[in-house]
Coordinates of C-alpha atoms in Angstrom, one line a residue:
M1 CA 105.4 -13.2 75.8
S2 CA 102.9 -10.0 76.4
S3 CA 99.4 -9.9 76.7
Q4 CA 99.9 -7.9 74.1
Q5 CA 101.4 -10.7 71.8
K6 CA 99.1 -13.4 73.2
P7 CA 97.3 -14.9 69.7
I8 CA 94.2 -15.1 68.9
P9 CA 92.5 -18.5 68.4
N10 CA 91.8 -19.7 65.4
R11 CA 87.8 -19.6 66.3
Y12 CA 88.2 -16.1 67.3
K13 CA 89.6 -15.5 64.3
F14 CA 87.3 -16.7 62.4
L15 CA 84.0 -14.7 64.3
F16 CA 86.4 -11.4 64.2
G17 CA 86.7 -10.8 60.7
G18 CA 83.0 -12.2 60.0
S19 CA 81.4 -9.6 62.7
A20 CA 83.8 -7.2 61.5
G21 CA 82.4 -7.5 58.1
C22 CA 78.6 -7.2 59.1
C23 CA 79.2 -3.6 60.9
A24 CA 81.0 -2.1 58.1
T25 CA 77.8 -3.8 55.9
C26 CA 75.4 -1.6 57.8
F27 CA 77.1 1.1 57.6
V28 CA 77.8 0.8 54.0
Q29 CA 74.9 -1.1 51.9
P30 CA 73.2 1.9 50.2
L31 CA 77.3 2.1 48.4
D32 CA 76.4 -1.8 47.5
L33 CA 72.9 -0.8 45.6
L34 CA 74.1 2.3 43.5
K35 CA 77.8 0.8 42.8
N36 CA 75.4 -2.0 41.6
R37 CA 72.5 -0.2 40.6
M38 CA 75.4 1.4 38.3
Q39 CA 76.9 -1.0 36.7
M40 CA 72.9 -3.5 36.0
T41 CA 72.4 0.6 33.4
G42 CA 72.5 0.4 30.5
P43 CA 72.7 3.1 27.1
E44 CA 68.8 4.3 27.6
E45 CA 69.4 4.1 30.9
R46 CA 71.9 5.9 32.2
K47 CA 70.6 9.0 30.3
K48 CA 68.8 9.3 32.7
Y49 CA 70.6 8.4 35.2
K50 CA 74.1 10.6 34.2
T51 CA 75.6 10.6 37.9
S52 CA 74.9 8.1 41.0
L53 CA 73.7 11.2 43.5
H54 CA 71.3 11.4 40.1
L55 CA 71.2 7.8 40.7
M56 CA 70.3 8.5 44.8
A57 CA 67.7 11.0 44.3
N58 CA 65.6 9.2 42.1
V59 CA 65.6 6.1 44.1
I60 CA 64.9 8.1 47.4
K61 CA 61.8 9.6 45.6
Q62 CA 60.8 5.8 43.8
E63 CA 61.3 3.5 47.1
G64 CA 62.0 5.5 50.4
V65 CA 64.7 6.2 51.7
L66 CA 64.9 3.2 53.4
G67 CA 64.9 2.1 50.4
L68 CA 68.4 2.5 49.6
Y69 CA 68.8 -1.1 52.3
N70 CA 67.0 -2.8 50.5
G71 CA 68.8 -6.5 50.1
L72 CA 70.9 -5.9 53.5
T73 CA 69.8 -8.9 54.7
A74 CA 71.8 -10.7 52.3
G75 CA 74.3 -8.4 52.8
L76 CA 75.3 -9.5 56.2
L77 CA 74.6 -13.4 55.3
R78 CA 77.5 -12.7 52.7
Q79 CA 79.6 -10.4 55.2
A80 CA 78.4 -13.8 57.3
T81 CA 79.4 -16.4 54.8
Y82 CA 81.9 -14.3 52.3
T83 CA 84.5 -11.9 55.4
T84 CA 84.1 -15.0 57.5
T85 CA 86.0 -17.0 55.7
R86 CA 88.5 -15.0 53.9
L87 CA 89.9 -12.9 56.9
G88 CA 89.6 -16.3 59.0
M89 CA 91.1 -17.6 56.8
Y90 CA 94.0 -15.0 56.0
T91 CA 95.3 -14.0 59.5
W92 CA 95.1 -17.9 60.5
I93 CA 97.7 -18.8 57.6
S94 CA 99.6 -15.6 58.1
D95 CA 100.2 -16.5 61.3
V96 CA 101.6 -19.8 60.2
L97 CA 103.7 -18.3 57.8
T98 CA 105.0 -16.0 60.5
F99 CA 108.5 -17.0 62.1
N100 CA 110.9 -14.8 65.0
E101 CA 107.8 -12.8 65.0
K102 CA 108.4 -12.1 60.9
P103 CA 105.3 -12.0 59.0
P104 CA 105.4 -12.9 55.3
N105 CA 107.0 -10.5 52.5
F106 CA 104.2 -9.2 50.1
A107 CA 104.0 -11.6 46.9
L108 CA 103.2 -15.1 49.5
K109 CA 101.1 -12.5 52.1
A110 CA 98.9 -11.6 48.1
S111 CA 98.8 -15.6 48.0
V112 CA 97.9 -16.3 51.1
G113 CA 94.9 -13.4 50.3
M114 CA 93.8 -14.6 47.2
F115 CA 93.9 -18.5 48.5
A116 CA 91.6 -17.2 51.1
G117 CA 89.9 -14.9 49.0
V118 CA 88.7 -18.0 46.3
C119 CA 87.2 -20.4 49.5
G120 CA 85.3 -17.6 50.8
A121 CA 84.4 -16.0 47.3
F122 CA 82.7 -20.2 46.7
V123 CA 80.6 -19.7 50.8
G124 CA 79.1 -16.6 49.5
T125 CA 78.1 -16.9 46.3
P126 CA 74.7 -18.1 47.2
A127 CA 73.9 -14.8 49.2
E128 CA 76.2 -12.7 46.6
V129 CA 73.5 -13.5 43.6
A130 CA 70.7 -13.1 46.2
L131 CA 72.4 -8.9 46.9
I132 CA 72.3 -8.3 43.7
R133 CA 69.1 -9.3 42.3
M134 CA 67.9 -7.7 45.9
T135 CA 69.9 -4.7 45.6
S136 CA 68.6 -4.2 41.1
D137 CA 65.3 -5.1 41.9
G138 CA 63.7 -1.3 42.3
R139 CA 65.0 -0.5 39.0
L140 CA 62.9 -3.4 36.9
P141 CA 58.9 -2.7 36.3
P142 CA 57.3 -3.4 38.8
D143 CA 55.4 -7.0 36.8
Q144 CA 59.1 -7.9 36.3
R145 CA 60.5 -7.5 39.7
R146 CA 60.9 -10.8 42.2
N147 CA 60.3 -9.1 45.5
Y148 CA 62.4 -11.8 47.6
K149 CA 60.6 -10.9 51.1
N150 CA 64.2 -11.3 52.5
V151 CA 68.0 -13.5 51.7
I152 CA 66.6 -17.0 53.2
D153 CA 62.8 -16.6 50.5
A154 CA 65.5 -15.4 48.8
L155 CA 67.4 -18.4 48.6
I156 CA 64.6 -20.6 48.6
R157 CA 63.3 -19.7 45.4
I158 CA 65.7 -19.1 43.1
W159 CA 66.5 -23.5 44.6
R160 CA 62.8 -23.7 43.9
E161 CA 62.2 -21.4 40.2
E162 CA 65.8 -21.9 38.8
G163 CA 67.6 -25.2 40.3
V164 CA 70.0 -25.0 43.5
R165 CA 73.2 -24.6 40.7
T166 CA 72.0 -20.9 40.4
W167 CA 72.8 -20.3 43.7
W168 CA 76.5 -20.5 42.7
R169 CA 76.0 -19.1 39.1
G170 CA 78.9 -16.7 38.4
A171 CA 80.5 -18.7 40.7
V172 CA 84.0 -18.4 38.7
P173 CA 84.1 -14.4 38.3
T174 CA 83.4 -14.4 41.4
M175 CA 85.8 -15.9 43.0
G176 CA 88.1 -14.4 40.5
R177 CA 87.2 -11.1 41.7
A178 CA 87.5 -12.4 45.5
M179 CA 91.4 -13.2 44.0
V180 CA 92.3 -10.0 42.0
V181 CA 90.1 -8.0 45.8
N182 CA 91.8 -9.7 48.4
A183 CA 95.3 -10.0 47.0
A184 CA 94.7 -6.2 46.4
Q185 CA 93.0 -5.5 50.3
L186 CA 94.1 -7.8 52.6
A187 CA 97.8 -7.5 51.1
T188 CA 98.4 -3.7 50.8
Y189 CA 96.6 -3.3 53.5
F190 CA 98.7 -5.4 56.2
Q191 CA 102.4 -4.2 53.9
A192 CA 101.0 -1.1 53.8
K193 CA 100.2 -0.5 57.9
Q194 CA 104.6 -2.7 57.8
Q195 CA 105.4 -0.1 56.5
L196 CA 103.6 3.4 58.3
L197 CA 104.8 1.9 60.6
V198 CA 108.7 1.7 59.6
T199 CA 108.4 4.8 58.8
G200 CA 108.0 6.2 62.6
R201 CA 105.7 8.6 62.5
F202 CA 102.7 6.7 63.1
E203 CA 101.9 3.9 66.1
E204 CA 99.3 1.4 66.4
G205 CA 96.5 2.5 66.8
V206 CA 92.5 4.0 64.4
F207 CA 94.9 6.3 62.9
L208 CA 97.7 3.6 61.3
H209 CA 94.8 1.4 61.0
F210 CA 92.5 4.3 58.8
M211 CA 95.7 5.3 56.4
A212 CA 97.1 1.6 56.3
S213 CA 92.9 1.2 54.7
M214 CA 92.5 4.8 52.2
I215 CA 95.5 2.8 50.4
S216 CA 94.8 -0.7 50.3
G217 CA 90.5 1.0 49.2
V218 CA 92.4 2.5 46.1
V219 CA 94.0 -0.2 45.0
T220 CA 91.4 -2.8 45.4
A221 CA 89.5 -0.7 44.0
T222 CA 90.9 0.0 40.9
A223 CA 91.5 -3.6 40.1
S224 CA 89.0 -5.2 40.7
L225 CA 86.0 -3.1 38.8
P226 CA 86.0 -5.1 35.6
V227 CA 85.3 -8.4 37.5
D228 CA 83.2 -7.2 39.6
I229 CA 80.7 -5.7 36.6
T230 CA 81.2 -9.3 34.8
K231 CA 79.7 -11.1 37.7
T232 CA 77.1 -8.8 38.5
R233 CA 75.6 -9.1 34.8
L234 CA 75.7 -12.7 35.4
Q235 CA 74.2 -13.0 38.5
N236 CA 71.6 -11.2 37.6
M237 CA 70.6 -12.5 34.3
K238 CA 67.3 -14.5 33.9
T239 CA 67.4 -18.4 33.6
I240 CA 65.1 -19.1 30.5
D241 CA 65.1 -22.8 29.7
G242 CA 66.9 -23.9 32.7
K243 CA 69.8 -21.9 31.2
P244 CA 71.2 -18.5 32.0
E245 CA 70.6 -15.9 29.4
F246 CA 74.5 -15.7 28.2
G247 CA 77.7 -16.5 29.6
P248 CA 80.8 -14.7 31.2
I249 CA 82.7 -14.5 27.4
E250 CA 79.4 -13.7 25.9
V251 CA 79.1 -10.6 29.0
V252 CA 82.6 -9.3 28.2
V253 CA 82.0 -9.3 24.1
N254 CA 78.9 -7.2 24.4
I255 CA 80.1 -4.9 27.4
L256 CA 83.1 -4.1 24.9
K257 CA 80.6 -3.8 21.7
H258 CA 77.7 -2.4 22.8
E259 CA 79.3 0.1 25.6
G260 CA 83.2 0.0 25.2
V261 CA 86.6 -0.6 27.2
L262 CA 85.3 2.0 29.5
A263 CA 82.5 0.4 31.3
F264 CA 84.4 -1.8 32.7
W265 CA 85.0 1.2 35.3
K266 CA 81.3 2.4 35.9
G267 CA 80.4 3.0 38.4
L268 CA 84.0 3.0 39.6
T269 CA 82.5 6.1 42.1
P270 CA 80.0 3.8 44.0
Y271 CA 81.9 1.2 43.5
Y272 CA 85.3 2.8 45.4
F273 CA 83.4 4.9 48.3
R274 CA 81.7 1.4 49.1
I275 CA 84.6 -0.4 48.7
G276 CA 86.6 1.8 50.2
P277 CA 84.5 2.9 53.3
H278 CA 83.9 -1.0 53.0
T279 CA 87.4 -1.5 53.8
V280 CA 88.4 1.0 56.1
L281 CA 85.4 0.1 58.4
T282 CA 86.0 -3.8 58.3
F283 CA 89.7 -3.2 59.3
L284 CA 89.2 -0.9 61.8
F285 CA 86.6 -3.0 63.7
L286 CA 88.9 -6.4 62.5
E287 CA 91.6 -4.4 64.7
Q288 CA 89.2 -3.3 68.0
F289 CA 88.1 -6.6 68.2
N290 CA 91.5 -8.4 68.3
A291 CA 93.2 -5.3 70.7
A292 CA 89.6 -6.0 73.0
Y293 CA 90.6 -9.5 73.2
R294 CA 93.7 -9.4 74.8
K295 CA 93.1 -6.4 76.2
Y296 CA 90.0 -8.9 78.0
A297 CA 90.3 -12.2 77.0
A298 CA 94.3 -13.4 76.5

């Protein structure tokens, strides 16, 4: 067996998955902030911020350029938990299901992706709640802001002020989103990569990884945005008398009633430009980590 074919130990699959996600997040955090704020805008705010560029200009004006990186610590913790788990489990299980160097079919890839996504989402929900709140804080009046100092401060204050169960608020739609995202993102990426290689026009390398990632990003963004918007609004709401303002069904009904069905794709542009580059960068970093391991450590 050549060095290129030597299996990567499971511990490194998890390490490389989380590290790839963290590296990608450092580049796309401003897009995540814009996506979250666009999803939180109601009818009145949409009159003020008609486009993502308009919103970005306002954030820079009101909070400075570094304001675009509010919530970065939460974003990194989310990747260290969610992406470490989902990518590590996906690559590990996929290797187990590979026989005679023949990878699983698309349906099995999608199933493995959904399972890995649910596990990762449950582990990563506390960081997700902190991220949503930290990136959304700047849109509130000064007297209503939570003003978390960093992700650790956010998690401690949420625990003390609202109870530890709030760490997992929106866990069900978060896991639902993760099922959609991972079935689309992971299965589509590895399937697209496999099919592109079959054409004979591509060979293993950065350009192949880039093209497969772009295909994956388009499918993932379109399929997962409605669930993502529901999750975002659940996790950002306040706790009143020990209970959240609304439940998941109420959130969906309110969006349909007051904003229309197209509101479920509100912020599609920043969402795609967040999830697209994040998908591309995550897989590019992951592939480079894998290649470096096989070259220098295997």
